[in-house]
Coordinates of C-alpha atoms and ligand atoms in Angstrom, one line a residue:
X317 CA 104.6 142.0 168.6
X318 CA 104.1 145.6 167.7
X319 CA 103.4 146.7 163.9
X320 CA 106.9 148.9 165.1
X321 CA 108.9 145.8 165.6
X322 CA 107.7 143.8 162.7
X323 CA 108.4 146.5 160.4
X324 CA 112.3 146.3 162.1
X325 CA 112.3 143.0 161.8
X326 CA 111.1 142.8 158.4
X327 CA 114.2 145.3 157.6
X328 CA 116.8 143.0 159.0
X329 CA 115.5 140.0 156.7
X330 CA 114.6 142.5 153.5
X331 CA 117.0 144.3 151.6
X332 CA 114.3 146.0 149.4
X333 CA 112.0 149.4 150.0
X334 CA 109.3 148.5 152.6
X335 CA 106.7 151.2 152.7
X336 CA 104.3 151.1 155.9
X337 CA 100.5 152.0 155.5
X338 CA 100.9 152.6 151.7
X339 CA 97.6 153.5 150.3
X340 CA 97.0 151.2 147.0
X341 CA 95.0 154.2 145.7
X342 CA 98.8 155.7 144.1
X343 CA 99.2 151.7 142.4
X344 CA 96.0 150.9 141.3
X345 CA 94.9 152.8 137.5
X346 CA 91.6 153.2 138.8
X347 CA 93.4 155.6 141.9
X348 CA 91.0 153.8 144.6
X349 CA 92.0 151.4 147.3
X350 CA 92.6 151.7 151.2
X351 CA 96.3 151.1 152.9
X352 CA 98.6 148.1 152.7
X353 CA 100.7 147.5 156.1
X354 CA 103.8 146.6 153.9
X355 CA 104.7 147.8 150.5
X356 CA 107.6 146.0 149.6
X357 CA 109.1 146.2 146.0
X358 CA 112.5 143.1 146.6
X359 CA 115.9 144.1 144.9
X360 CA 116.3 140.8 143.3
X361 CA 115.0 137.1 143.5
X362 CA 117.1 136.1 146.6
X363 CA 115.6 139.4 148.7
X364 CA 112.0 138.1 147.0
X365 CA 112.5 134.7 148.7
X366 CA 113.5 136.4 151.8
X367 CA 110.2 138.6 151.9
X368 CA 108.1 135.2 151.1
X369 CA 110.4 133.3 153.8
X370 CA 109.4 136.1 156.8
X371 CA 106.1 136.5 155.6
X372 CA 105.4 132.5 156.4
X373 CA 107.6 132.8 159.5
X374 CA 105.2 135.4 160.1
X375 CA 101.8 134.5 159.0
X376 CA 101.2 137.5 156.6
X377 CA 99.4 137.2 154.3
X378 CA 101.0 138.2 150.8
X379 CA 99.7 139.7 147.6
X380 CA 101.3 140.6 144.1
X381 CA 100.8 142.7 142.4
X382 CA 101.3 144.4 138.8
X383 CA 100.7 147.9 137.5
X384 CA 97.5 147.7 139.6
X385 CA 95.4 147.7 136.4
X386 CA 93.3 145.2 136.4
X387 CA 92.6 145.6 140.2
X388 CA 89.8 147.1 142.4
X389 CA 91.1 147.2 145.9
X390 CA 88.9 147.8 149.1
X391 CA 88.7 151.3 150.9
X392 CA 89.9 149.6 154.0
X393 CA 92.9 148.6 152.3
X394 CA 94.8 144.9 152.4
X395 CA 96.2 143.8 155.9
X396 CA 99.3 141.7 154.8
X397 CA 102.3 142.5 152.4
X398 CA 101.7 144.1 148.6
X399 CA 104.6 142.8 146.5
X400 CA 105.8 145.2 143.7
X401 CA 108.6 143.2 141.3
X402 CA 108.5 146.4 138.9
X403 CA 111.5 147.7 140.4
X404 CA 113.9 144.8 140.0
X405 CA 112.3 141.8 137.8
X406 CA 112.2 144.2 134.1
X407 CA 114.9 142.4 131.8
X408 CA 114.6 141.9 128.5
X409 CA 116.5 139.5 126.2
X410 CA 116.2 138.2 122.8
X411 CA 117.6 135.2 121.5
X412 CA 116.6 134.2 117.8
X413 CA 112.5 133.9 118.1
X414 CA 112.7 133.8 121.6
X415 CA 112.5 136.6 123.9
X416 CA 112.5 136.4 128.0
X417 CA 111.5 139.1 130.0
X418 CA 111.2 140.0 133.7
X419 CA 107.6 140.0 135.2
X420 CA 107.6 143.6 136.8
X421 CA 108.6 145.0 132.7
X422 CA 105.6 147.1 131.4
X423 CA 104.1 145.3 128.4
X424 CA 103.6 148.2 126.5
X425 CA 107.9 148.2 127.2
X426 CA 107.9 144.7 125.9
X427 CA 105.7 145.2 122.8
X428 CA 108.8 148.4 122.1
X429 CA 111.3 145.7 122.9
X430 CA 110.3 143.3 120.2
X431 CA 109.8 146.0 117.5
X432 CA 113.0 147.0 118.1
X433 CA 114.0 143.3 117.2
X434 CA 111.7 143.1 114.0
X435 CA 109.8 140.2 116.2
X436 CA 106.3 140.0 115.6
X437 CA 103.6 138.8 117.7
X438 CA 102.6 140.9 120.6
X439 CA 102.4 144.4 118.7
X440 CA 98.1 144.4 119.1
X441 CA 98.7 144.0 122.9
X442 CA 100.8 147.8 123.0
X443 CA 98.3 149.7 124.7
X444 CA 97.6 147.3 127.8
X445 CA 98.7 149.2 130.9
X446 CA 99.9 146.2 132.7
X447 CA 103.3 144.4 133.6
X448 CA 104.0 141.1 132.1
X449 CA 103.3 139.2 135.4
X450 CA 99.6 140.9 135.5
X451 CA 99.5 139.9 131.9
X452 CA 100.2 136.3 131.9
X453 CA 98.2 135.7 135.1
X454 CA 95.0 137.8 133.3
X455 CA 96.0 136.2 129.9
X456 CA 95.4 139.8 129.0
X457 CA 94.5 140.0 125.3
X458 CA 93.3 142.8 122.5
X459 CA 92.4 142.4 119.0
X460 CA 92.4 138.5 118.5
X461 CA 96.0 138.4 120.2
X462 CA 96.8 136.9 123.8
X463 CA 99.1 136.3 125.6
X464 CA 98.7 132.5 125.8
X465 CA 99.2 132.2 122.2
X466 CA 102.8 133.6 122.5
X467 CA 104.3 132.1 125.6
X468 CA 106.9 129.6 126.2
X469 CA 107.0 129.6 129.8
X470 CA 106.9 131.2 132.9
X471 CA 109.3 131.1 135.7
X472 CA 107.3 131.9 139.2
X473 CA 108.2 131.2 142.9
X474 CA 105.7 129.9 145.2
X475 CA 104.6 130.5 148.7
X476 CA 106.7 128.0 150.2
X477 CA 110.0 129.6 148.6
X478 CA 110.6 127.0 145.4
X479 CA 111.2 128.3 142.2
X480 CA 109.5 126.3 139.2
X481 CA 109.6 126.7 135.8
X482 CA 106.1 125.4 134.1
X483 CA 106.1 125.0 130.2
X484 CA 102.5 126.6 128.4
X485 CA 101.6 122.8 127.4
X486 CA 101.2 122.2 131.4
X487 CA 99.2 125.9 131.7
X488 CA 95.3 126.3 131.2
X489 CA 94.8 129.5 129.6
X490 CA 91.7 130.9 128.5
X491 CA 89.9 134.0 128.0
X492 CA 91.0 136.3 130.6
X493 CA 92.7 133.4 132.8
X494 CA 95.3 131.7 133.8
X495 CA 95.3 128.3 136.4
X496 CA 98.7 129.0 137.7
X497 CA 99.0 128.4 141.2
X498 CA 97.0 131.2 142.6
X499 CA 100.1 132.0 145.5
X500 CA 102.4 132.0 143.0
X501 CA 104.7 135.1 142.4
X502 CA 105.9 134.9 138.3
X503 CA 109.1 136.6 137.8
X504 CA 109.9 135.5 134.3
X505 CA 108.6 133.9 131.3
X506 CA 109.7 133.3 128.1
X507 CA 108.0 134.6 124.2
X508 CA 108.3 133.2 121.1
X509 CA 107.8 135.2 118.0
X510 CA 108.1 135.5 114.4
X511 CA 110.1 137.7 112.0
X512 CA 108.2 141.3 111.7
X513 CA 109.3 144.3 109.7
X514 CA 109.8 146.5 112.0
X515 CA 108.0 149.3 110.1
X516 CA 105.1 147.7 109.2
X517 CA 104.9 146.4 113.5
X518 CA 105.1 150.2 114.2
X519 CA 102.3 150.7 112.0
X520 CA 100.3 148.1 113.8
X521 CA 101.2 149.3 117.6
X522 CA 100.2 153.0 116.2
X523 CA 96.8 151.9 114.6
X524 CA 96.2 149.6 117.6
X525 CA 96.9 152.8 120.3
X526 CA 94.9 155.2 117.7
X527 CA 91.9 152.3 118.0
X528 CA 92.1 152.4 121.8
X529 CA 92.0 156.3 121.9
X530 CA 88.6 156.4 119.9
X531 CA 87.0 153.6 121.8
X532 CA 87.9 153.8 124.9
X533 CA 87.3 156.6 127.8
X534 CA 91.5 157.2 128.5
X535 CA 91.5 160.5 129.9
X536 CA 89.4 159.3 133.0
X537 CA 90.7 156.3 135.9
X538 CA 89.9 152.8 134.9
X539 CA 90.7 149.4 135.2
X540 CA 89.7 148.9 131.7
X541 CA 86.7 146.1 131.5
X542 CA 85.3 145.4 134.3
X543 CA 82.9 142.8 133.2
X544 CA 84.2 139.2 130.7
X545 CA 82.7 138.8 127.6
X546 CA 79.8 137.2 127.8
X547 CA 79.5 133.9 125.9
X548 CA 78.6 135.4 122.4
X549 CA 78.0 138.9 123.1
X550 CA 79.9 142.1 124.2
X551 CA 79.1 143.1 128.2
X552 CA 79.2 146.9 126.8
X553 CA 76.3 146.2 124.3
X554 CA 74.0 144.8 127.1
X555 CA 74.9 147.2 129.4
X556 CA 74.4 149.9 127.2
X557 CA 71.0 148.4 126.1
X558 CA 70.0 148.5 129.4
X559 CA 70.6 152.4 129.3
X560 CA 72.9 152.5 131.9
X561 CA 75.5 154.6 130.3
X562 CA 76.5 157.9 132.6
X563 CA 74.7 156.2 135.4
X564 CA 76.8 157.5 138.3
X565 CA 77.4 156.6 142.3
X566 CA 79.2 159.0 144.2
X567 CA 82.1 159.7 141.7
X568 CA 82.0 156.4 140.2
X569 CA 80.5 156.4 136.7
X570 CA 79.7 153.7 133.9
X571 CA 81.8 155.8 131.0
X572 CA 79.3 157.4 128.3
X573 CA 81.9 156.2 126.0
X574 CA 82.3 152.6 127.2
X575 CA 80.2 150.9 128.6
X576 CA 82.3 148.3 129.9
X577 CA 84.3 151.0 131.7
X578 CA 83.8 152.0 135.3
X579 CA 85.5 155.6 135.4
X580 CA 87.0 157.6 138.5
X581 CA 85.6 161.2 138.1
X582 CA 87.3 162.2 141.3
X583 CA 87.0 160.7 144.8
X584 CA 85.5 157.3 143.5
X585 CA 85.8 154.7 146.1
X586 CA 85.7 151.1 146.1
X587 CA 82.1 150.9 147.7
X588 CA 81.0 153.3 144.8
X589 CA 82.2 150.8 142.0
X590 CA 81.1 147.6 143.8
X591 CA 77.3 149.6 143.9
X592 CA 77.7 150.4 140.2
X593 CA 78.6 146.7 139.5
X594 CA 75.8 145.4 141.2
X595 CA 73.6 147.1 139.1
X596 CA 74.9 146.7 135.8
X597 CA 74.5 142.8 137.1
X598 CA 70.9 143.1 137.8
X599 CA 69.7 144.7 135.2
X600 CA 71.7 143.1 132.5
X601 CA 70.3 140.2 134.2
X602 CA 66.9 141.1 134.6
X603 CA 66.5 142.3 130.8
X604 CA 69.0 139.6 129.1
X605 CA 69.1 136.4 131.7
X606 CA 72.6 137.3 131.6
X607 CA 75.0 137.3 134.3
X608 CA 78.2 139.1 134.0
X609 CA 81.1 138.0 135.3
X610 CA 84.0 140.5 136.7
X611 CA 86.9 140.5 134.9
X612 CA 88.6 142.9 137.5
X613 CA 90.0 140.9 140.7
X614 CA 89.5 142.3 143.8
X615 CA 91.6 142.6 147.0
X616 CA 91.1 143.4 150.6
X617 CA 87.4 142.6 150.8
X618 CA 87.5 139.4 152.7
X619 CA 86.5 140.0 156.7
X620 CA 89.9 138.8 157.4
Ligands
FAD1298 C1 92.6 151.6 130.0 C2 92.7 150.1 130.2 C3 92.6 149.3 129.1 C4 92.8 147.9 129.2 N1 92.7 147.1 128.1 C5 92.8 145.8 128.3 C6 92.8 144.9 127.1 O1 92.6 145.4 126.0 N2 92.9 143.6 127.3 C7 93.1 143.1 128.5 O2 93.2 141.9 128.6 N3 93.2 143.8 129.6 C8 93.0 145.2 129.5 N4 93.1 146.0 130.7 C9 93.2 145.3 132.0 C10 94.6 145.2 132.5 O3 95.5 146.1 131.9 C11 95.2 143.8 132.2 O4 94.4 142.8 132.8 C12 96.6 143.6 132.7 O5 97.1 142.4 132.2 C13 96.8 143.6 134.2 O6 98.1 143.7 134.5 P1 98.7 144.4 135.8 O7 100.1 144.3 135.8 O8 98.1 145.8 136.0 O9 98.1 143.5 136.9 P2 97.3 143.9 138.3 O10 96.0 144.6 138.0 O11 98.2 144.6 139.2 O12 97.0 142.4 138.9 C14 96.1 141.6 138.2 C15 96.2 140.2 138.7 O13 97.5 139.7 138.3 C16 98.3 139.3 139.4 N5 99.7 139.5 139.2 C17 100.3 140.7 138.8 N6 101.6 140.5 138.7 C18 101.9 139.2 139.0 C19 103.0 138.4 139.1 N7 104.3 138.9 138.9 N8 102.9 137.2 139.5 C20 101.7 136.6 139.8 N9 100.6 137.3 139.7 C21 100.6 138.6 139.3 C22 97.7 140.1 140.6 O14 98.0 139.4 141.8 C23 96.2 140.1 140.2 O15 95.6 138.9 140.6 C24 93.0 147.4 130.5 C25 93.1 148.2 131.6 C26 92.9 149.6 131.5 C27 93.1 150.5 132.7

């Protein structure tokens, strides 16, 4: 079959936008990565079950994915379908304590959200340029807070089509991760919270967001860190020990004010950051016996 008539077939089984050779480099916040074939952003959860449904008929390979934040995608680009809930999957609702919210919301939307409210609990995440899926699945985290220690649940759909609802007591979440099933597309999940002032919450997003601005290079592309933590240590402090600040590849540059940040000073592809990383690893390695481990997840770099 021709890429022609999968794309028409696709549109007789999706209701949703389906973009064709949609470079990832406009969804990703570090503004690198190649072309998907299919860009497909579903109108609701039946169209989303529809998209997962031809993709098997198919054999395509799908991906999720968030605000593209937390992501390094390949020059070449991902052969399969990019799935982008931020269009349809962004409600928010509070009951009591409790507060759902649609995967494809911005968290920095949902930190508002529950201010508005007077609910405290995720005000030290504002600031964290993901979606709530990307969070939950990265157990994102800032200033002693994650997102493990607030959620309830999560609502996802699988691969094969069946939607599940898994409770946090049946999730392993630890620093920056998550065991849910790694097909799994998460389209809700539930928050609870405690009662905030909601002055004193604005306070804390505003201090948090001025913290950010001082430490961390913002006015560049990044994915933020691109190395974990290190057990007992910072990955900036090696890496800046080893004196690799400003070190630069092409347009690819470990930030002079971060070290844990791989900036975009231009043109920056993905074969300039994965030679940056490789560095940082063995020299941090080489001085410290360290080995850093990436935080950032990578897509379209298998051979397949
Ligand atoms: C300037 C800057 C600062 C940052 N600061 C922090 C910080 O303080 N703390 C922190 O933890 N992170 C930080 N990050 C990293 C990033 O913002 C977080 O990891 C964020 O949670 C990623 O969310 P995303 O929506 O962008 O996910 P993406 O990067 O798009 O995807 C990340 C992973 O989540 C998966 N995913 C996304 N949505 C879904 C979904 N609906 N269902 C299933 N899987 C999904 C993707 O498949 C992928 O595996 C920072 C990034 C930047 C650029």
């Amino acid at each position: 079959m021709t890429s022609m008539d999968l794309l028409n077939k696709m549109k007789q089984a999706v209701r949703g936008g389906i973009l064709t050779r949609e470079p990832l480099a406009g969804h990703t916040t570090w503004r690198i990565g190649g072309p998907a074939d299919f860009y497909v952003s579903p109108k609701d959860l039946e169209d989303l079950r529809s998209v997962i449904d031809f993709s098997r008929q198919e054999g395509l390979r799908c991906f999720v994915i968030g605000r593209g934040s937390n992501l390094l995608v390949s020059d070449e680009g991902f052969r399969g379908i990019v799935l982008d809930l931020s269009e349809a999957f962004r409600h928010t609702a509070a009951s009591g304590l409790r507060v759902t919210a649609g995967s494809g919301l911005l968290l920095g939307d949902l930190v508002d959200f529950c201010i508005r409210k007077r609910l405290k609990g995720i005000e030290k995440l504002a600031g964290i340029p993901g979606c709530v899926g990307g969070a939950i699945r990265m157990n994102a985290g800032a200033f002693g807070v994650e997102v493990a220690d607030r959620l309830e649940w999560v609502r996802l759909v699988d691969f094969s089509g069946t939607l599940l609802q898994i409770h946090r007591e049946q999730i392993l979440m630890k620093y920056r991760f998550t065991d849910l099933p790694a097909d799994a597309v998460i389209i809700e999940a539930e928050f609870r919270m405690e009662r905030g002032d909601a002055g004193e919450l604005a306070r804390t997003r505003e201090e948090t967001l001025k913290k950010r601005r001082e430490k961390q290079p913002l006015s560049l592309p990044s994915a933020g860190s691109v190395f974990k933590r290190p057990a007992g240590d910072y990955a900036g402090r090696l890496i800046e020990e080893t004196g690799l600040k400003g070190l630069r590849i092409g347009d690819a540059m470990i930030s002079k004010k971060h070290a844990n940040f791989i900036v975009n000073c231009g043109f920056a592809t993905a074969v300039d950051v994965l030679r940056l990383v490789e560095e940082v690893q063995e020299r941090v390695h080489r001085m410290f016996q360290v080995d850093l481990e990436l935080e950032i997840q990578l897509l379209g770099f298998d051979p397949s």
